[in-house]
GROMACS .gro file of C-alpha atoms in nm:
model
  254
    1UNK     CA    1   0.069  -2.978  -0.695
    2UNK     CA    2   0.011  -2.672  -0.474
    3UNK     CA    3   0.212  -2.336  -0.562
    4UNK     CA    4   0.380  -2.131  -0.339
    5UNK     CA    5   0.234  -1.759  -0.325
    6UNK     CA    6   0.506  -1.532  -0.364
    7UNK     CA    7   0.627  -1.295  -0.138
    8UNK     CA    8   0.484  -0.898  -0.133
    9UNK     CA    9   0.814  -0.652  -0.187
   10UNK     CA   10   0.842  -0.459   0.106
   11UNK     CA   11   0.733  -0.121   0.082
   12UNK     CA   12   0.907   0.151  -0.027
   13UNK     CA   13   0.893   0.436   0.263
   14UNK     CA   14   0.830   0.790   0.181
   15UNK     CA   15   1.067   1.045   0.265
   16UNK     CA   16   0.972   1.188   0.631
   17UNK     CA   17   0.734   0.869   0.726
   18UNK     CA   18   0.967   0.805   1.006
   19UNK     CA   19   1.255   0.985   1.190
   20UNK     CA   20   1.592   1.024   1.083
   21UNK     CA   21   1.728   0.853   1.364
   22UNK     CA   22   1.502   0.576   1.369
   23UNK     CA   23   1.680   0.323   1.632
   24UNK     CA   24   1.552   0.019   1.396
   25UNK     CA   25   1.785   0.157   1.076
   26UNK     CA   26   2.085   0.234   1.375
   27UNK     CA   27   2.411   0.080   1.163
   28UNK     CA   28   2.495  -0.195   1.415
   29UNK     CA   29   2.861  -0.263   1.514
   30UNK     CA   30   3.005  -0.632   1.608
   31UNK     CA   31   3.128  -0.929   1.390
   32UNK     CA   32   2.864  -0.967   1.089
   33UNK     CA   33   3.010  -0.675   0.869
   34UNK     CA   34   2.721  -0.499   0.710
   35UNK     CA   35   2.828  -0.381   0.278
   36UNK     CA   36   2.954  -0.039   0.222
   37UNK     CA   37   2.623  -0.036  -0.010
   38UNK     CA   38   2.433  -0.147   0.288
   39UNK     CA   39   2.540   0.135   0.493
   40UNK     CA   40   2.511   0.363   0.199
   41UNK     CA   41   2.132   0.296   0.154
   42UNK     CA   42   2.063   0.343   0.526
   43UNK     CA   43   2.218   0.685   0.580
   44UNK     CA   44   2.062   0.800   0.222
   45UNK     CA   45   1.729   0.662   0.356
   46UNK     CA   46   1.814   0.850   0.707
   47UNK     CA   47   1.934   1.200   0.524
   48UNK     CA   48   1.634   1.169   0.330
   49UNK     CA   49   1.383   1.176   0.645
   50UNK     CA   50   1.609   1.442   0.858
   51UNK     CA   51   1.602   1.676   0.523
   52UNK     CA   52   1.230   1.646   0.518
   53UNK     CA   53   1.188   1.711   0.855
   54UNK     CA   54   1.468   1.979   0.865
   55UNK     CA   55   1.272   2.164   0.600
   56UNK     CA   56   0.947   2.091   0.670
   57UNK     CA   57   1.016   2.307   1.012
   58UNK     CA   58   1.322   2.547   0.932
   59UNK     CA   59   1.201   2.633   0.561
   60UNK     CA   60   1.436   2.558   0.266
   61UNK     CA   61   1.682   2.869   0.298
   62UNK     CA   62   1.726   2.780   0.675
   63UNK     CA   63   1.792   2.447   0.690
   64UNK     CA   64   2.148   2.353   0.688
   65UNK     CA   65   2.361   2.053   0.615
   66UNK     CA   66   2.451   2.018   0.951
   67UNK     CA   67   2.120   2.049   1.067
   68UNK     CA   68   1.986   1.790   0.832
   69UNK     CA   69   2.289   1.519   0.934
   70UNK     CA   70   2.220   1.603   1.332
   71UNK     CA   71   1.880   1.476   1.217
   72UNK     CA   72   1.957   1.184   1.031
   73UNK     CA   73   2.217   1.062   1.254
   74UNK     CA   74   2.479   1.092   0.969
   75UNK     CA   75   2.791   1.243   0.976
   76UNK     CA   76   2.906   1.536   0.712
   77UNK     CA   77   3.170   1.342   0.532
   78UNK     CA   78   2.888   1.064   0.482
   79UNK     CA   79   2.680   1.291   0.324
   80UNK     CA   80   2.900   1.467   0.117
   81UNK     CA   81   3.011   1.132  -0.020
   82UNK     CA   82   2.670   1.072  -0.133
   83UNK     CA   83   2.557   1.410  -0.272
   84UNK     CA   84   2.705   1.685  -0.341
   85UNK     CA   85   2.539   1.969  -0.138
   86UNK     CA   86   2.141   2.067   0.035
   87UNK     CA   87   1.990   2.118  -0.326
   88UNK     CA   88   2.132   1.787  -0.472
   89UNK     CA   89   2.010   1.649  -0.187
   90UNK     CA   90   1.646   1.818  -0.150
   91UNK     CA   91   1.590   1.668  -0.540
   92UNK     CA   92   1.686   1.296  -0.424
   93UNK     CA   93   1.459   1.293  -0.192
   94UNK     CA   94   1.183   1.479  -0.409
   95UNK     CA   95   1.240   1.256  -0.703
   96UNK     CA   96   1.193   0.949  -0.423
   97UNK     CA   97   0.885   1.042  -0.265
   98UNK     CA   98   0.692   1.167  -0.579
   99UNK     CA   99   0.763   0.787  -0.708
  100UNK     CA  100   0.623   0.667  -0.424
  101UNK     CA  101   0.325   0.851  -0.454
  102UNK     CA  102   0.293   0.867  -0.812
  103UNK     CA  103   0.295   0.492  -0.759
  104UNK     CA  104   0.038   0.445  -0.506
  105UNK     CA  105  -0.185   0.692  -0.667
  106UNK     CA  106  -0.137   0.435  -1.044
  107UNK     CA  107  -0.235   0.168  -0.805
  108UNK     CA  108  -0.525   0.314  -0.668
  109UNK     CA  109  -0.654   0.455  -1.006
  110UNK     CA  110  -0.653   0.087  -1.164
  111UNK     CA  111  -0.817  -0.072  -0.850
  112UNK     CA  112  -1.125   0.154  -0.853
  113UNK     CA  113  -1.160   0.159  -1.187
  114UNK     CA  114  -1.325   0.050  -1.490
  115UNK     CA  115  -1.547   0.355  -1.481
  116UNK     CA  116  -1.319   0.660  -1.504
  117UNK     CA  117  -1.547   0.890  -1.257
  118UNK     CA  118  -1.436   0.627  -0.984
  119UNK     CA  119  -1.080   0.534  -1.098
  120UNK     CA  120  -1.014   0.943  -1.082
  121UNK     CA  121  -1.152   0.980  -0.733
  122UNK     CA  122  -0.935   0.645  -0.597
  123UNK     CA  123  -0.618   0.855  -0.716
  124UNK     CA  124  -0.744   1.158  -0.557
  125UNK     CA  125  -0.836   0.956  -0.225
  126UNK     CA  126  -0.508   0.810  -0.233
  127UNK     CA  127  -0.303   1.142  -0.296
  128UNK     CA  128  -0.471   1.352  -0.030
  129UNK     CA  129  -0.452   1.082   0.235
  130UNK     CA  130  -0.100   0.997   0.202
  131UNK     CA  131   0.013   1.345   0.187
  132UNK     CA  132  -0.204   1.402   0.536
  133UNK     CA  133  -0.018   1.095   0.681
  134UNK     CA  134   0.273   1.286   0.637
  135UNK     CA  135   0.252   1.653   0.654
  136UNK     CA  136   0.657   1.669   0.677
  137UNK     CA  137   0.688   1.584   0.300
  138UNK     CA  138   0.355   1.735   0.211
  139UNK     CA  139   0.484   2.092   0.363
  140UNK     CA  140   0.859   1.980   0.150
  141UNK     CA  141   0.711   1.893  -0.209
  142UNK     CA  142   0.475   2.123  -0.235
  143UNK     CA  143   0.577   2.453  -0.081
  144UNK     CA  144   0.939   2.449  -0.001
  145UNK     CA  145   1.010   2.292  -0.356
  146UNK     CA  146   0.900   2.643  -0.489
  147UNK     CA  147   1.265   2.761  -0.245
  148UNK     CA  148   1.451   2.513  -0.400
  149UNK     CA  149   1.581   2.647  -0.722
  150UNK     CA  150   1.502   2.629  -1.099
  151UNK     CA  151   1.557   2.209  -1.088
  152UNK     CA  152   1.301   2.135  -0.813
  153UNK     CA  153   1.058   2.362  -0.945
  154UNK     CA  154   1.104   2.205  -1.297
  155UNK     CA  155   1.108   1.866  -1.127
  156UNK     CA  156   0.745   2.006  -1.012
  157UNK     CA  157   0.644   2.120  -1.346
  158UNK     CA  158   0.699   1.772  -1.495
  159UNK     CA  159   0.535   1.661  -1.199
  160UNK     CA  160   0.198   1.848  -1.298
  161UNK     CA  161   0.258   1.721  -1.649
  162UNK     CA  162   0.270   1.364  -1.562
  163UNK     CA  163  -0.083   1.411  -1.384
  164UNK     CA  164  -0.211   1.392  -1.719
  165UNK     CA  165  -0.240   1.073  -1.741
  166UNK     CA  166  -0.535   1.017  -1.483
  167UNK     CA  167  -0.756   1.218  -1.755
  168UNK     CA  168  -0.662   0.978  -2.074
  169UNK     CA  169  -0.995   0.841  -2.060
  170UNK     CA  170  -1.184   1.148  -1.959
  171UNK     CA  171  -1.396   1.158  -2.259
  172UNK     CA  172  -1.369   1.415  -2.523
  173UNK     CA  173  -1.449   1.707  -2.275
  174UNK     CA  174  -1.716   1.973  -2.338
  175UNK     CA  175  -1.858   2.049  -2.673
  176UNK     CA  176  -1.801   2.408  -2.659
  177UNK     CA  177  -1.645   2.665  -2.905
  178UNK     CA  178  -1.301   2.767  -2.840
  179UNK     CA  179  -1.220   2.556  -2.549
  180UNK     CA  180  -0.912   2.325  -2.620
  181UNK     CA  181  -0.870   1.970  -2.438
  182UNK     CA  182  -0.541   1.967  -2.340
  183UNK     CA  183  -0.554   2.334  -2.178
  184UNK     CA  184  -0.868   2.182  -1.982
  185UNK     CA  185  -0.665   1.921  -1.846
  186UNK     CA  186  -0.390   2.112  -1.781
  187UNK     CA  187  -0.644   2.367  -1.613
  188UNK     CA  188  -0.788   2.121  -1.373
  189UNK     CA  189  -0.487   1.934  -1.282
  190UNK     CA  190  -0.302   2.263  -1.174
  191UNK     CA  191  -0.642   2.436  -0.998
  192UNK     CA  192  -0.633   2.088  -0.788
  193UNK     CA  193  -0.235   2.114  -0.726
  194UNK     CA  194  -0.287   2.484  -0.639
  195UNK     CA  195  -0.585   2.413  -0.361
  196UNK     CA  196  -0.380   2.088  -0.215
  197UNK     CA  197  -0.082   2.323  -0.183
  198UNK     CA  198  -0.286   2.601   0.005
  199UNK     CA  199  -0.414   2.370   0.231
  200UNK     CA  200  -0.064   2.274   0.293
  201UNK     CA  201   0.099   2.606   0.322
  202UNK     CA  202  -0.142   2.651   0.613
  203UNK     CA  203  -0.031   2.400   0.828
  204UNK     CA  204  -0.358   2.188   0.764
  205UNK     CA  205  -0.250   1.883   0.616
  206UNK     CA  206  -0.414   1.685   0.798
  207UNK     CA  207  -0.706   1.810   0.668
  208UNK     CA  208  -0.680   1.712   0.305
  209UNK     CA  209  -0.893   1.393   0.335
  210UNK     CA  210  -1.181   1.667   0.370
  211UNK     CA  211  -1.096   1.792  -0.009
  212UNK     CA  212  -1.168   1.495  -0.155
  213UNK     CA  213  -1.535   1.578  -0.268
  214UNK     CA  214  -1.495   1.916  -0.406
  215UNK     CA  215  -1.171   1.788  -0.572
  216UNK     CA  216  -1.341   1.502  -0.740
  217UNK     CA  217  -1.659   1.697  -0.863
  218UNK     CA  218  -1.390   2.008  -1.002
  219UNK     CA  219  -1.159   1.722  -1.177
  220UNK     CA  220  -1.537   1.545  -1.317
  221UNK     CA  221  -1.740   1.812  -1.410
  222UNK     CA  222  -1.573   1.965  -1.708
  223UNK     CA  223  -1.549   1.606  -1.911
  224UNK     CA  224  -1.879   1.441  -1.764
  225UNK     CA  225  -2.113   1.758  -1.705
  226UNK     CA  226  -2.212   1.823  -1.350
  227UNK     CA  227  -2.453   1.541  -1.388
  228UNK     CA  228  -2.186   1.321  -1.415
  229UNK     CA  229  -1.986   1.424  -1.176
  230UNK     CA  230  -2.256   1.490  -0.917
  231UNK     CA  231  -2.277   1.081  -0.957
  232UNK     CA  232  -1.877   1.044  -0.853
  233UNK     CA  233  -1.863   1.265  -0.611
  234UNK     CA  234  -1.919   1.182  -0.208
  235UNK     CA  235  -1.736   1.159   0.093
  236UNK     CA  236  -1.512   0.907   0.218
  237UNK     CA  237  -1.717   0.625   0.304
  238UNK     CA  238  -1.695   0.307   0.511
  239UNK     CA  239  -1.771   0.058   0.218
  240UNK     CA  240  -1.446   0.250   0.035
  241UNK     CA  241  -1.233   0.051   0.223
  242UNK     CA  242  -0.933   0.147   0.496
  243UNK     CA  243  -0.757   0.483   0.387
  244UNK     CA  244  -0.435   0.507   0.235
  245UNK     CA  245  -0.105   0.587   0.447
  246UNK     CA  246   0.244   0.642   0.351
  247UNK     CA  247   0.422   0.314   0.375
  248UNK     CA  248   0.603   0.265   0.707
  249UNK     CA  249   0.430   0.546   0.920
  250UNK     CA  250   0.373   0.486   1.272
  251UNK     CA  251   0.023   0.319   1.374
  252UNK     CA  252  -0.103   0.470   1.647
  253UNK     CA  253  -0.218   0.323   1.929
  254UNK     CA  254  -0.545   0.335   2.066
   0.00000   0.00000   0.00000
């Protein structure tokens, strides 16, 4: 008896992977009637890109509903019935695309694993190229969140704190007098956050793949000794496999 392999969920797209008005997620008219929820989950998945994009370029401050629907495609009553203003919106679409990343990032961390050293740098890998496959939502999360008002940038906070987890089985840390674990962790997971976002804030996304060995021997080296993390840490090689993009951004052609 031969099973069936099941089939792969699609993937989930992060916010400002493709255009707002995308001509593939256009609401067609004519006689199959598409849900209301259908049509809801497009024009939320539209709104989402157009904010992105619309902030990405604009800034927070100077983006505007109506510049964000002209984007998507949507019109203002549509997006009024599904939040209720630019900030509510801006943390939807936050909230979405750190899921999506968080996720890839888990993925990644249990694929290269056992050995920490490598499980650590697959999460890095994974977080710097995704975020330089898509600068729009790189430039959103990480610099124009800090525009967004006391919920985003507590959304961010517990963003940090849930970065924890990729040092769980870090080791015990240093033997040294007077230096506490959990401030270690909390040290090296915002000094990587804070040299990701600079890179960001300069318009060099795209360069973030470039980060990943200084990243990996900073996050190493205070748990494993430099020893250690002199052992982890190398550039992106061909027998690491094919780099990580956002789901559903564009291939380009040769």
């Amino acid at each position: 008896m031969t099973t069936q392999s099941q089939p792969h969920p699609a993937p989930v797209p992060l916010p400002g992977a493709r255009p707002g008005r995308d001509p593939d997620r256009a609401i067609k008219r004519g006689p199959r009637r598409v849900s209301a929820e259908a049509v809801a989950a497009t024009q939320r998945d539209r709104l989402f890109d157009g904010l992105v994009h619309e902030v990405a370029t604009k800034g927070y401050d100077n983006a505007r509903v109506s510049d964000i629907c002209h984007a998507a495609g949507v019109t203002r009553p549509a997006f009024y019935a599904l939040f209720t203003g630019k900030e509510d919106a801006f943390l939807a679409a936050y909230r979405h695309g750190i899921a999506v990343v968080s996720q890839l990032m888990d993925s990644a961390y249990h694929e290269a694993g056992p050995a920490w050293p490598d499980a650590a740098r697959g999460a890095l890998r994974t977080l710097l190229e995704v975020l330089a496959s898509v600068p729009a939502f790189a430039r959103m999360a990480l610099v124009e969140v800090d525009a967004a008002g006391p919920d985003a940038r507590r959304e961010r906070d517990a963003l940090l704190g849930s970065f924890r987890r990729f040092f769980a089985e870090a080791g015990p840390g240093p033997a040294v007098s007077g230096v506490d674990r959990d401030a270690l962790v909390s040290t090296v997971v915002g000094g990587v956050y804070a040299t990701i976002r600079s890179r960001v804030a300069q318009g060099r996304a795209n360069e973030l793949p470039q980060l990943l060995p200084v990243l990996t021997y900073a996050s190493i080296a205070p748990f494993l000794g430099t020893e250690g993390a002199a052992r982890a840490t190398r550039p992106i090689r061909p027998d690491d496999g094919p780099s990580t993009a956002a789901p559903c951004v564009p291939t380009l052609q040769p």
